[in-house]
PDB file of C-alpha atoms and ligand atoms in Angstrom:
ATOM      1  CA  UNK A   1     -40.973  98.364-211.598  1.00 62.00           C
ATOM      2  CA  UNK A   2     -37.267  97.907-210.922  1.00 73.00           C
ATOM      3  CA  UNK A   3     -35.571  95.370-213.170  1.00 85.00           C
ATOM      4  CA  UNK A   4     -34.719  92.087-211.544  1.00 93.00           C
ATOM      5  CA  UNK A   5     -31.131  91.512-210.460  1.00 97.00           C
ATOM      6  CA  UNK A   6     -29.800  88.442-212.249  1.00 98.00           C
ATOM      7  CA  UNK A   7     -27.491  85.876-210.707  1.00 98.00           C
ATOM      8  CA  UNK A   8     -26.116  82.522-211.827  1.00 98.00           C
ATOM      9  CA  UNK A   9     -23.841  79.655-211.053  1.00 98.00           C
ATOM     10  CA  UNK A  10     -20.966  79.119-213.497  1.00 98.00           C
ATOM     11  CA  UNK A  11     -19.399  75.694-213.718  1.00 96.00           C
ATOM     12  CA  UNK A  12     -18.928  72.646-215.879  1.00 95.00           C
ATOM     13  CA  UNK A  13     -20.975  70.601-215.213  1.00 93.00           C
ATOM     14  CA  UNK A  14     -23.690  72.628-213.449  1.00 95.00           C
ATOM     15  CA  UNK A  15     -26.826  70.659-214.178  1.00 93.00           C
ATOM     16  CA  UNK A  16     -26.748  69.010-210.718  1.00 89.00           C
ATOM     17  CA  UNK A  17     -26.255  72.249-208.757  1.00 94.00           C
ATOM     18  CA  UNK A  18     -28.586  73.078-205.898  1.00 96.00           C
ATOM     19  CA  UNK A  19     -27.567  76.750-205.892  1.00 98.00           C
ATOM     20  CA  UNK A  20     -30.396  78.053-208.160  1.00 98.00           C
ATOM     21  CA  UNK A  21     -33.010  76.495-205.892  1.00 98.00           C
ATOM     22  CA  UNK A  22     -31.271  77.731-202.730  1.00 98.00           C
ATOM     23  CA  UNK A  23     -31.013  81.316-203.913  1.00 98.00           C
ATOM     24  CA  UNK A  24     -34.397  81.508-205.644  1.00 98.00           C
ATOM     25  CA  UNK A  25     -36.170  80.235-202.522  1.00 98.00           C
ATOM     26  CA  UNK A  26     -34.374  82.921-200.520  1.00 98.00           C
ATOM     27  CA  UNK A  27     -35.206  85.696-203.027  1.00 98.00           C
ATOM     28  CA  UNK A  28     -38.829  84.667-202.932  1.00 98.00           C
ATOM     29  CA  UNK A  29     -39.013  84.238-199.169  1.00 98.00           C
ATOM     30  CA  UNK A  30     -37.347  87.565-198.456  1.00 98.00           C
ATOM     31  CA  UNK A  31     -39.142  89.491-201.202  1.00 97.00           C
ATOM     32  CA  UNK A  32     -35.916  90.360-203.027  1.00 97.00           C
ATOM     33  CA  UNK A  33     -36.363  91.112-206.717  1.00 97.00           C
ATOM     34  CA  UNK A  34     -33.799  88.637-208.027  1.00 98.00           C
ATOM     35  CA  UNK A  35     -33.515  85.568-210.209  1.00 98.00           C
ATOM     36  CA  UNK A  36     -30.780  82.911-210.170  1.00 98.00           C
ATOM     37  CA  UNK A  37     -29.955  80.655-213.117  1.00 98.00           C
ATOM     38  CA  UNK A  38     -27.261  78.193-214.115  1.00 98.00           C
ATOM     39  CA  UNK A  39     -24.698  78.590-216.867  1.00 98.00           C
ATOM     40  CA  UNK A  40     -22.406  75.905-218.195  1.00 98.00           C
ATOM     41  CA  UNK A  41     -19.155  77.712-218.838  1.00 98.00           C
ATOM     42  CA  UNK A  42     -16.815  75.638-220.945  1.00 97.00           C
ATOM     43  CA  UNK A  43     -13.901  78.040-221.248  1.00 97.00           C
ATOM     44  CA  UNK A  44     -12.883  79.605-217.915  1.00 97.00           C
ATOM     45  CA  UNK A  45     -10.938  82.375-219.629  1.00 97.00           C
ATOM     46  CA  UNK A  46     -14.281  83.687-220.960  1.00 98.00           C
ATOM     47  CA  UNK A  47     -15.722  84.141-217.472  1.00 98.00           C
ATOM     48  CA  UNK A  48     -15.588  87.922-217.368  1.00 98.00           C
ATOM     49  CA  UNK A  49     -16.975  88.578-220.830  1.00 98.00           C
ATOM     50  CA  UNK A  50     -19.736  86.021-220.266  1.00 98.00           C
ATOM     51  CA  UNK A  51     -20.664  87.671-216.970  1.00 98.00           C
ATOM     52  CA  UNK A  52     -21.134  91.057-218.652  1.00 98.00           C
ATOM     53  CA  UNK A  53     -22.734  89.661-221.805  1.00 98.00           C
ATOM     54  CA  UNK A  54     -25.429  88.048-219.663  1.00 98.00           C
ATOM     55  CA  UNK A  55     -25.999  91.258-217.694  1.00 98.00           C
ATOM     56  CA  UNK A  56     -25.461  89.605-214.334  1.00 98.00           C
ATOM     57  CA  UNK A  57     -25.223  91.180-210.890  1.00 98.00           C
ATOM     58  CA  UNK A  58     -23.465  88.267-209.216  1.00 98.00           C
ATOM     59  CA  UNK A  59     -22.342  84.679-209.653  1.00 98.00           C
ATOM     60  CA  UNK A  60     -21.177  81.647-207.786  1.00 98.00           C
ATOM     61  CA  UNK A  61     -18.408  79.656-209.364  1.00 98.00           C
ATOM     62  CA  UNK A  62     -17.923  75.926-209.042  1.00 95.00           C
ATOM     63  CA  UNK A  63     -15.585  73.279-210.452  1.00 91.00           C
ATOM     64  CA  UNK A  64     -13.395  73.809-212.467  1.00 92.00           C
ATOM     65  CA  UNK A  65     -13.395  77.609-212.610  1.00 95.00           C
ATOM     66  CA  UNK A  66     -12.544  78.951-209.134  1.00 94.00           C
ATOM     67  CA  UNK A  67      -9.054  79.963-210.182  1.00 93.00           C
ATOM     68  CA  UNK A  68     -10.311  81.625-213.367  1.00 96.00           C
ATOM     69  CA  UNK A  69     -12.818  83.489-211.206  1.00 98.00           C
ATOM     70  CA  UNK A  70      -9.982  84.675-209.019  1.00 97.00           C
ATOM     71  CA  UNK A  71      -8.133  85.962-212.088  1.00 97.00           C
ATOM     72  CA  UNK A  72     -11.227  87.772-213.416  1.00 98.00           C
ATOM     73  CA  UNK A  73     -11.783  89.975-210.349  1.00 98.00           C
ATOM     74  CA  UNK A  74     -10.876  93.658-210.085  1.00 98.00           C
ATOM     75  CA  UNK A  75     -11.042  93.680-206.298  1.00 98.00           C
ATOM     76  CA  UNK A  76     -10.336  90.699-204.060  1.00 98.00           C
ATOM     77  CA  UNK A  77     -11.373  90.123-200.516  1.00 97.00           C
ATOM     78  CA  UNK A  78      -8.180  89.517-198.415  1.00 96.00           C
ATOM     79  CA  UNK A  79      -8.996  85.883-197.663  1.00 95.00           C
ATOM     80  CA  UNK A  80      -9.847  85.070-201.308  1.00 96.00           C
ATOM     81  CA  UNK A  81      -6.576  86.699-202.274  1.00 96.00           C
ATOM     82  CA  UNK A  82      -4.647  84.566-199.817  1.00 93.00           C
ATOM     83  CA  UNK A  83      -6.107  81.266-201.052  1.00 92.00           C
ATOM     84  CA  UNK A  84      -6.218  82.069-204.771  1.00 92.00           C
ATOM     85  CA  UNK A  85      -9.785  80.781-205.217  1.00 93.00           C
ATOM     86  CA  UNK A  86     -13.030  82.718-205.698  1.00 97.00           C
ATOM     87  CA  UNK A  87     -16.497  81.151-205.544  1.00 97.00           C
ATOM     88  CA  UNK A  88     -18.567  84.349-205.322  1.00 98.00           C
ATOM     89  CA  UNK A  89     -18.414  87.449-207.524  1.00 98.00           C
ATOM     90  CA  UNK A  90     -20.503  90.614-207.198  1.00 98.00           C
ATOM     91  CA  UNK A  91     -20.557  93.438-209.735  1.00 98.00           C
ATOM     92  CA  UNK A  92     -20.522  97.004-208.407  1.00 97.00           C
ATOM     93  CA  UNK A  93     -20.236  99.973-210.774  1.00 97.00           C
ATOM     94  CA  UNK A  94     -18.697  97.841-213.513  1.00 97.00           C
ATOM     95  CA  UNK A  95     -16.085  96.252-211.261  1.00 98.00           C
ATOM     96  CA  UNK A  96     -15.987  92.626-210.175  1.00 98.00           C
ATOM     97  CA  UNK A  97     -15.519  91.944-206.457  1.00 98.00           C
ATOM     98  CA  UNK A  98     -14.394  88.435-205.502  1.00 98.00           C
ATOM     99  CA  UNK A  99     -14.925  86.420-202.333  1.00 98.00           C
ATOM    100  CA  UNK A 100     -14.428  82.903-201.051  1.00 97.00           C
ATOM    101  CA  UNK A 101     -17.402  81.698-199.039  1.00 98.00           C
ATOM    102  CA  UNK A 102     -16.565  77.961-199.171  1.00 97.00           C
ATOM    103  CA  UNK A 103     -14.027  78.261-196.379  1.00 97.00           C
ATOM    104  CA  UNK A 104     -16.093  80.255-193.841  1.00 97.00           C
ATOM    105  CA  UNK A 105     -19.070  78.016-194.698  1.00 98.00           C
ATOM    106  CA  UNK A 106     -17.000  74.954-193.952  1.00 98.00           C
ATOM    107  CA  UNK A 107     -15.659  76.474-190.728  1.00 97.00           C
ATOM    108  CA  UNK A 108     -19.162  77.117-189.501  1.00 97.00           C
ATOM    109  CA  UNK A 109     -20.274  73.627-190.495  1.00 97.00           C
ATOM    110  CA  UNK A 110     -17.663  71.941-188.302  1.00 97.00           C
ATOM    111  CA  UNK A 111     -18.072  74.351-185.381  1.00 95.00           C
ATOM    112  CA  UNK A 112     -20.680  72.049-183.823  1.00 95.00           C
ATOM    113  CA  UNK A 113     -17.853  69.656-182.881  1.00 96.00           C
ATOM    114  CA  UNK A 114     -16.372  70.841-179.599  1.00 94.00           C
ATOM    115  CA  UNK A 115     -12.828  70.479-178.302  1.00 94.00           C
ATOM    116  CA  UNK A 116     -11.268  69.791-181.688  1.00 97.00           C
ATOM    117  CA  UNK A 117      -7.620  70.716-182.115  1.00 97.00           C
ATOM    118  CA  UNK A 118      -6.085  68.300-184.621  1.00 98.00           C
ATOM    119  CA  UNK A 119      -7.658  67.650-188.008  1.00 98.00           C
ATOM    120  CA  UNK A 120      -6.711  65.136-190.690  1.00 98.00           C
ATOM    121  CA  UNK A 121      -7.656  66.068-194.254  1.00 98.00           C
ATOM    122  CA  UNK A 122      -8.003  63.208-196.706  1.00 98.00           C
ATOM    123  CA  UNK A 123      -7.284  64.959-200.012  1.00 97.00           C
ATOM    124  CA  UNK A 124      -5.402  68.047-201.107  1.00 96.00           C
ATOM    125  CA  UNK A 125      -7.448  69.550-203.953  1.00 91.00           C
ATOM    126  CA  UNK A 126      -9.050  72.959-204.396  1.00 87.00           C
ATOM    127  CA  UNK A 127     -11.466  72.628-201.495  1.00 92.00           C
ATOM    128  CA  UNK A 128      -8.695  71.534-199.157  1.00 95.00           C
ATOM    129  CA  UNK A 129      -6.717  74.613-200.168  1.00 92.00           C
ATOM    130  CA  UNK A 130      -9.132  77.223-198.860  1.00 94.00           C
ATOM    131  CA  UNK A 131     -10.494  75.216-195.919  1.00 97.00           C
ATOM    132  CA  UNK A 132      -7.072  74.200-194.567  1.00 97.00           C
ATOM    133  CA  UNK A 133      -6.019  77.833-194.376  1.00 96.00           C
ATOM    134  CA  UNK A 134      -9.087  79.082-192.584  1.00 97.00           C
ATOM    135  CA  UNK A 135      -8.809  76.220-190.088  1.00 97.00           C
ATOM    136  CA  UNK A 136      -5.187  77.047-189.428  1.00 97.00           C
ATOM    137  CA  UNK A 137      -6.050  80.736-189.001  1.00 96.00           C
ATOM    138  CA  UNK A 138      -8.585  79.648-186.388  1.00 96.00           C
ATOM    139  CA  UNK A 139      -5.997  77.675-184.434  1.00 96.00           C
ATOM    140  CA  UNK A 140      -6.638  74.116-185.633  1.00 97.00           C
ATOM    141  CA  UNK A 141      -3.655  71.952-186.498  1.00 98.00           C
ATOM    142  CA  UNK A 142      -4.204  70.550-190.001  1.00 98.00           C
ATOM    143  CA  UNK A 143      -2.409  67.518-191.481  1.00 98.00           C
ATOM    144  CA  UNK A 144      -2.971  66.484-195.107  1.00 98.00           C
ATOM    145  CA  UNK A 145      -2.960  62.957-196.436  1.00 98.00           C
ATOM    146  CA  UNK A 146      -3.225  62.593-200.206  1.00 98.00           C
ATOM    147  CA  UNK A 147      -3.101  59.784-202.738  1.00 97.00           C
ATOM    148  CA  UNK A 148      -0.398  61.435-204.835  1.00 96.00           C
ATOM    149  CA  UNK A 149       2.522  63.712-204.045  1.00 97.00           C
ATOM    150  CA  UNK A 150       1.922  66.493-206.590  1.00 96.00           C
ATOM    151  CA  UNK A 151      -0.851  68.434-204.897  1.00 95.00           C
ATOM    152  CA  UNK A 152       0.903  68.290-201.529  1.00 97.00           C
ATOM    153  CA  UNK A 153       3.788  70.507-202.661  1.00 96.00           C
ATOM    154  CA  UNK A 154       1.948  73.802-202.130  1.00 94.00           C
ATOM    155  CA  UNK A 155       0.841  72.754-198.668  1.00 96.00           C
ATOM    156  CA  UNK A 156       4.344  71.663-197.711  1.00 97.00           C
ATOM    157  CA  UNK A 157       5.693  75.062-198.769  1.00 96.00           C
ATOM    158  CA  UNK A 158       3.184  76.705-196.462  1.00 95.00           C
ATOM    159  CA  UNK A 159       4.339  74.635-193.508  1.00 97.00           C
ATOM    160  CA  UNK A 160       1.547  72.059-193.327  1.00 98.00           C
ATOM    161  CA  UNK A 161       2.399  68.497-192.328  1.00 98.00           C
ATOM    162  CA  UNK A 162       1.747  66.360-195.425  1.00 98.00           C
ATOM    163  CA  UNK A 163       1.784  62.647-196.235  1.00 98.00           C
ATOM    164  CA  UNK A 164       1.116  60.276-199.070  1.00 98.00           C
ATOM    165  CA  UNK A 165      -0.353  56.882-198.217  1.00 98.00           C
ATOM    166  CA  UNK A 166       3.086  55.218-198.329  1.00 96.00           C
ATOM    167  CA  UNK A 167       4.724  57.584-195.838  1.00 94.00           C
ATOM    168  CA  UNK A 168       1.842  57.850-193.360  1.00 97.00           C
ATOM    169  CA  UNK A 169       1.952  56.506-189.829  1.00 93.00           C
ATOM    170  CA  UNK A 170      -1.276  56.875-187.910  1.00 91.00           C
ATOM    171  CA  UNK A 171      -1.650  58.964-184.814  1.00 93.00           C
ATOM    172  CA  UNK A 172      -4.594  60.525-183.049  1.00 98.00           C
ATOM    173  CA  UNK A 173      -6.602  63.165-184.943  1.00 98.00           C
ATOM    174  CA  UNK A 174      -9.677  64.690-183.331  1.00 98.00           C
ATOM    175  CA  UNK A 175     -11.496  65.120-186.636  1.00 98.00           C
ATOM    176  CA  UNK A 176     -11.043  63.176-189.912  1.00 98.00           C
ATOM    177  CA  UNK A 177     -12.437  64.829-193.028  1.00 98.00           C
ATOM    178  CA  UNK A 178     -12.940  63.478-196.534  1.00 98.00           C
ATOM    179  CA  UNK A 179     -11.954  66.332-198.851  1.00 97.00           C
ATOM    180  CA  UNK A 180     -11.650  64.140-201.938  1.00 96.00           C
ATOM    181  CA  UNK A 181     -14.219  63.285-204.576  1.00 93.00           C
ATOM    182  CA  UNK A 182     -13.889  59.588-203.705  1.00 96.00           C
ATOM    183  CA  UNK A 183     -17.414  58.327-203.104  1.00 95.00           C
ATOM    184  CA  UNK A 184     -19.049  61.085-205.137  1.00 92.00           C
ATOM    185  CA  UNK A 185     -19.733  59.084-208.275  1.00 89.00           C
ATOM    186  CA  UNK A 186     -18.265  55.767-207.220  1.00 93.00           C
ATOM    187  CA  UNK A 187     -18.113  53.610-204.123  1.00 95.00           C
ATOM    188  CA  UNK A 188     -14.447  54.141-203.348  1.00 97.00           C
ATOM    189  CA  UNK A 189     -12.853  55.157-200.059  1.00 98.00           C
ATOM    190  CA  UNK A 190     -10.616  58.243-199.956  1.00 98.00           C
ATOM    191  CA  UNK A 191      -7.654  56.254-198.572  1.00 98.00           C
ATOM    192  CA  UNK A 192      -6.686  52.593-198.116  1.00 98.00           C
ATOM    193  CA  UNK A 193      -8.928  50.840-195.622  1.00 98.00           C
ATOM    194  CA  UNK A 194      -6.024  49.977-193.285  1.00 97.00           C
ATOM    195  CA  UNK A 195      -5.222  53.674-192.901  1.00 98.00           C
ATOM    196  CA  UNK A 196      -8.844  54.593-192.237  1.00 98.00           C
ATOM    197  CA  UNK A 197      -9.152  51.754-189.756  1.00 98.00           C
ATOM    198  CA  UNK A 198      -6.226  53.194-187.864  1.00 98.00           C
ATOM    199  CA  UNK A 199      -7.384  56.853-187.704  1.00 98.00           C
ATOM    200  CA  UNK A 200     -11.185  56.641-187.447  1.00 98.00           C
ATOM    201  CA  UNK A 201     -11.355  54.764-184.106  1.00 98.00           C
ATOM    202  CA  UNK A 202      -9.201  57.469-182.478  1.00 98.00           C
ATOM    203  CA  UNK A 203     -11.246  60.374-183.854  1.00 98.00           C
ATOM    204  CA  UNK A 204     -14.062  62.196-182.082  1.00 98.00           C
ATOM    205  CA  UNK A 205     -16.015  62.646-185.318  1.00 98.00           C
ATOM    206  CA  UNK A 206     -15.798  62.245-189.110  1.00 98.00           C
ATOM    207  CA  UNK A 207     -16.946  64.676-191.779  1.00 98.00           C
ATOM    208  CA  UNK A 208     -17.443  64.370-195.544  1.00 98.00           C
ATOM    209  CA  UNK A 209     -17.631  67.365-197.882  1.00 97.00           C
ATOM    210  CA  UNK A 210     -19.729  65.331-200.326  1.00 95.00           C
ATOM    211  CA  UNK A 211     -23.384  66.058-199.665  1.00 93.00           C
ATOM    212  CA  UNK A 212     -26.682  64.219-199.836  1.00 90.00           C
ATOM    213  CA  UNK A 213     -25.062  60.811-199.905  1.00 91.00           C
ATOM    214  CA  UNK A 214     -23.995  58.227-197.393  1.00 95.00           C
ATOM    215  CA  UNK A 215     -20.490  57.754-198.783  1.00 97.00           C
ATOM    216  CA  UNK A 216     -18.354  54.672-198.121  1.00 98.00           C
ATOM    217  CA  UNK A 217     -16.238  56.890-195.844  1.00 98.00           C
ATOM    218  CA  UNK A 218     -19.239  57.951-193.746  1.00 98.00           C
ATOM    219  CA  UNK A 219     -20.509  54.371-193.647  1.00 98.00           C
ATOM    220  CA  UNK A 220     -17.156  53.203-192.323  1.00 98.00           C
ATOM    221  CA  UNK A 221     -17.152  55.963-189.681  1.00 98.00           C
ATOM    222  CA  UNK A 222     -20.657  54.971-188.603  1.00 98.00           C
ATOM    223  CA  UNK A 223     -19.556  51.350-188.252  1.00 98.00           C
ATOM    224  CA  UNK A 224     -17.264  52.663-185.483  1.00 98.00           C
ATOM    225  CA  UNK A 225     -20.214  54.560-183.922  1.00 98.00           C
ATOM    226  CA  UNK A 226     -18.596  57.911-184.645  1.00 98.00           C
ATOM    227  CA  UNK A 227     -20.650  61.088-184.977  1.00 98.00           C
ATOM    228  CA  UNK A 228     -20.694  62.030-188.680  1.00 98.00           C
ATOM    229  CA  UNK A 229     -21.728  64.891-190.871  1.00 97.00           C
ATOM    230  CA  UNK A 230     -21.961  65.270-194.654  1.00 97.00           C
ATOM    231  CA  UNK A 231     -21.342  68.384-196.766  1.00 97.00           C
ATOM    232  CA  UNK A 232     -24.917  69.749-196.741  1.00 97.00           C
ATOM    233  CA  UNK A 233     -24.327  72.378-194.062  1.00 97.00           C
ATOM    234  CA  UNK A 234     -21.150  73.493-195.798  1.00 97.00           C
ATOM    235  CA  UNK A 235     -23.119  73.965-199.010  1.00 97.00           C
ATOM    236  CA  UNK A 236     -25.918  75.788-197.191  1.00 98.00           C
ATOM    237  CA  UNK A 237     -23.587  78.079-195.249  1.00 98.00           C
ATOM    238  CA  UNK A 238     -21.420  79.030-198.248  1.00 98.00           C
ATOM    239  CA  UNK A 239     -24.691  79.881-200.019  1.00 98.00           C
ATOM    240  CA  UNK A 240     -25.947  82.051-197.156  1.00 98.00           C
ATOM    241  CA  UNK A 241     -22.678  83.963-196.992  1.00 98.00           C
ATOM    242  CA  UNK A 242     -22.752  84.428-200.789  1.00 98.00           C
ATOM    243  CA  UNK A 243     -26.351  85.652-200.536  1.00 98.00           C
ATOM    244  CA  UNK A 244     -25.244  88.219-197.955  1.00 98.00           C
ATOM    245  CA  UNK A 245     -22.764  89.575-200.511  1.00 98.00           C
ATOM    246  CA  UNK A 246     -25.307  89.446-203.358  1.00 98.00           C
ATOM    247  CA  UNK A 247     -27.824  91.474-201.355  1.00 97.00           C
ATOM    248  CA  UNK A 248     -25.252  93.792-199.747  1.00 94.00           C
ATOM    249  CA  UNK A 249     -25.761  92.612-196.166  1.00 90.00           C
ATOM    250  CA  UNK A 250     -29.415  93.611-196.051  1.00 94.00           C
ATOM    251  CA  UNK A 251     -30.544  90.386-194.379  1.00 97.00           C
ATOM    252  CA  UNK A 252     -29.273  88.492-191.368  1.00 97.00           C
ATOM    253  CA  UNK A 253     -27.731  85.033-191.608  1.00 98.00           C
ATOM    254  CA  UNK A 254     -30.710  83.549-189.724  1.00 98.00           C
ATOM    255  CA  UNK A 255     -33.284  85.216-192.007  1.00 98.00           C
ATOM    256  CA  UNK A 256     -31.568  83.849-195.097  1.00 98.00           C
ATOM    257  CA  UNK A 257     -31.065  80.416-193.540  1.00 98.00           C
ATOM    258  CA  UNK A 258     -34.772  80.050-192.824  1.00 98.00           C
ATOM    259  CA  UNK A 259     -35.569  80.189-196.551  1.00 98.00           C
ATOM    260  CA  UNK A 260     -32.435  78.709-198.088  1.00 98.00           C
ATOM    261  CA  UNK A 261     -32.538  75.509-196.071  1.00 98.00           C
ATOM    262  CA  UNK A 262     -35.869  74.588-197.674  1.00 98.00           C
ATOM    263  CA  UNK A 263     -33.801  73.658-200.741  1.00 97.00           C
ATOM    264  CA  UNK A 264     -32.549  70.638-198.796  1.00 95.00           C
ATOM    265  CA  UNK A 265     -35.953  69.114-198.158  1.00 91.00           C
ATOM    266  CA  UNK A 266     -37.400  69.585-201.640  1.00 78.00           C
TER     267      UNK A 266
HETATM  268  P1  NDP B 301     -10.214  68.562-206.734  1.00 96.82           P
HETATM  269  O1  NDP B 301     -10.416  67.941-208.063  1.00 96.82           O
HETATM  270  O2  NDP B 301      -9.530  69.871-206.641  1.00 96.82           O
HETATM  271  O3  NDP B 301      -9.347  67.520-205.811  1.00 96.82           O
HETATM  272  C1  NDP B 301      -9.708  66.196-205.725  1.00 96.82           C
HETATM  273  C2  NDP B 301      -8.940  65.491-204.576  1.00 96.82           C
HETATM  274  O4  NDP B 301      -9.503  64.196-204.421  1.00 96.82           O
HETATM  275  C3  NDP B 301      -7.464  65.286-204.819  1.00 96.82           C
HETATM  276  O5  NDP B 301      -6.785  65.400-203.591  1.00 96.82           O
HETATM  277  C4  NDP B 301      -7.423  63.857-205.360  1.00 96.82           C
HETATM  278  O6  NDP B 301      -6.193  63.204-205.115  1.00 96.82           O
HETATM  279  C5  NDP B 301      -8.479  63.206-204.522  1.00 96.82           C
HETATM  280  N1  NDP B 301      -9.122  62.023-205.093  1.00 96.82           N
HETATM  281  C6  NDP B 301      -9.994  61.957-206.127  1.00 96.82           C
HETATM  282  N2  NDP B 301     -10.410  60.683-206.317  1.00 96.82           N
HETATM  283  C7  NDP B 301      -9.788  59.932-205.361  1.00 96.82           C
HETATM  284  C8  NDP B 301      -9.809  58.556-205.037  1.00 96.82           C
HETATM  285  N3  NDP B 301     -10.566  57.676-205.726  1.00 96.82           N
HETATM  286  N4  NDP B 301      -9.047  58.118-204.007  1.00 96.82           N
HETATM  287  C9  NDP B 301      -8.301  58.985-203.290  1.00 96.82           C
HETATM  288  N5  NDP B 301      -8.235  60.311-203.558  1.00 96.82           N
HETATM  289  C10 NDP B 301      -8.961  60.785-204.578  1.00 96.82           C
HETATM  290  O7  NDP B 301     -11.627  68.560-206.043  1.00 96.82           O
HETATM  291  P2  NDP B 301     -12.289  69.657-205.097  1.00 96.82           P
HETATM  292  O8  NDP B 301     -11.352  69.965-203.977  1.00 96.82           O
HETATM  293  O9  NDP B 301     -12.820  70.756-205.903  1.00 96.82           O
HETATM  294  O10 NDP B 301     -13.554  68.847-204.531  1.00 96.82           O
HETATM  295  C11 NDP B 301     -13.401  67.806-203.589  1.00 96.82           C
HETATM  296  C12 NDP B 301     -14.770  67.365-203.082  1.00 96.82           C
HETATM  297  O11 NDP B 301     -15.386  68.442-202.351  1.00 96.82           O
HETATM  298  C13 NDP B 301     -15.761  66.980-204.182  1.00 96.82           C
HETATM  299  O12 NDP B 301     -16.365  65.756-203.808  1.00 96.82           O
HETATM  300  C14 NDP B 301     -16.788  68.095-204.156  1.00 96.82           C
HETATM  301  O13 NDP B 301     -18.065  67.624-204.508  1.00 96.82           O
HETATM  302  C15 NDP B 301     -16.753  68.519-202.688  1.00 96.82           C
HETATM  303  N6  NDP B 301     -17.203  69.902-202.435  1.00 96.82           N
HETATM  304  C16 NDP B 301     -18.261  70.115-201.579  1.00 96.82           C
HETATM  305  C17 NDP B 301     -18.702  71.382-201.303  1.00 96.82           C
HETATM  306  C18 NDP B 301     -19.852  71.593-200.383  1.00 96.82           C
HETATM  307  O14 NDP B 301     -20.343  72.732-200.297  1.00 96.82           O
HETATM  308  N7  NDP B 301     -20.316  70.612-199.674  1.00 96.82           N
HETATM  309  C19 NDP B 301     -18.040  72.578-201.901  1.00 96.82           C
HETATM  310  C20 NDP B 301     -16.937  72.255-202.762  1.00 96.82           C
HETATM  311  C21 NDP B 301     -16.549  70.953-203.013  1.00 96.82           C
HETATM  312  P3  NDP B 301      -4.962  63.241-206.198  1.00 96.82           P
HETATM  313  O15 NDP B 301      -4.200  64.506-205.914  1.00 96.82           O
HETATM  314  O16 NDP B 301      -4.153  62.034-205.881  1.00 96.82           O
HETATM  315  O17 NDP B 301      -5.584  63.217-207.562  1.00 96.82           O
END
């Protein structure tokens, strides 16, 4: 019998991750001889040696190691190279190939909202970095609003419109998206309530990247009867695209989706 291909998620923390369940259900459902585990990586600079020491075929990378993952790759997909963040690595003939599947996953997740042109991002962290670029490449106009100035610098250099809370004056945005971790482990809003009360009523819909939770931001959006969406589809879609890389495009998106989405009802 062929040896199983081993996969894992690297992060710190990783105990909460849904990825092992998502990928293992898909391996099982599709009859692929693979196994997916989790590994708490404390030191991001040890990513490459850990990968080989564990004899892995591929990994996903989550907070806080996406930049270390980028640095560890021998070959980078053009989009991953552009954004400087890798969340999927596949080993081929001793070389590490890096991809970013968060951004295309996110793009697909918001594609159900029609006639969207302007998007307001609340937050300017790592997730905002890759998703803002793919949205811009697709023709959306992205504005970033962040609590502090520091993280906005990079975006400003790349020509994005950026604001801190103090400098912001509300106008109409078709889609408002919470890209912060506000509401993840607390009950805080991603921006002052007055600001949210001025942008949400004008929006067509509101999205949160946090998943499996009715965040204060989503609750506020619902109080205005806005269509809302959490981060579950983004998580599912980034996983499907990663699975396509892990299994070298041997299965269609729909085939993988059928099995992987079971992880969200268990
Ligand atoms: P980062 O740590 O890189 O960035 C965090 C951002 O949140 C910063 O802009 C920070 O602002 C802001 N922030 C944090 N707390 C608050 C607060 N209380 N009020 C206002 N702003 C705040 O995080 P990531 O980009 O990696 O992750 C962001 C979120 O995306 C997380 O909740 C994560 O769970 C989610 N995520 C979801 C995925 C999915 O598949 N659904 C995939 C990846 C991430 P400042 O600069 O001022 O500190």
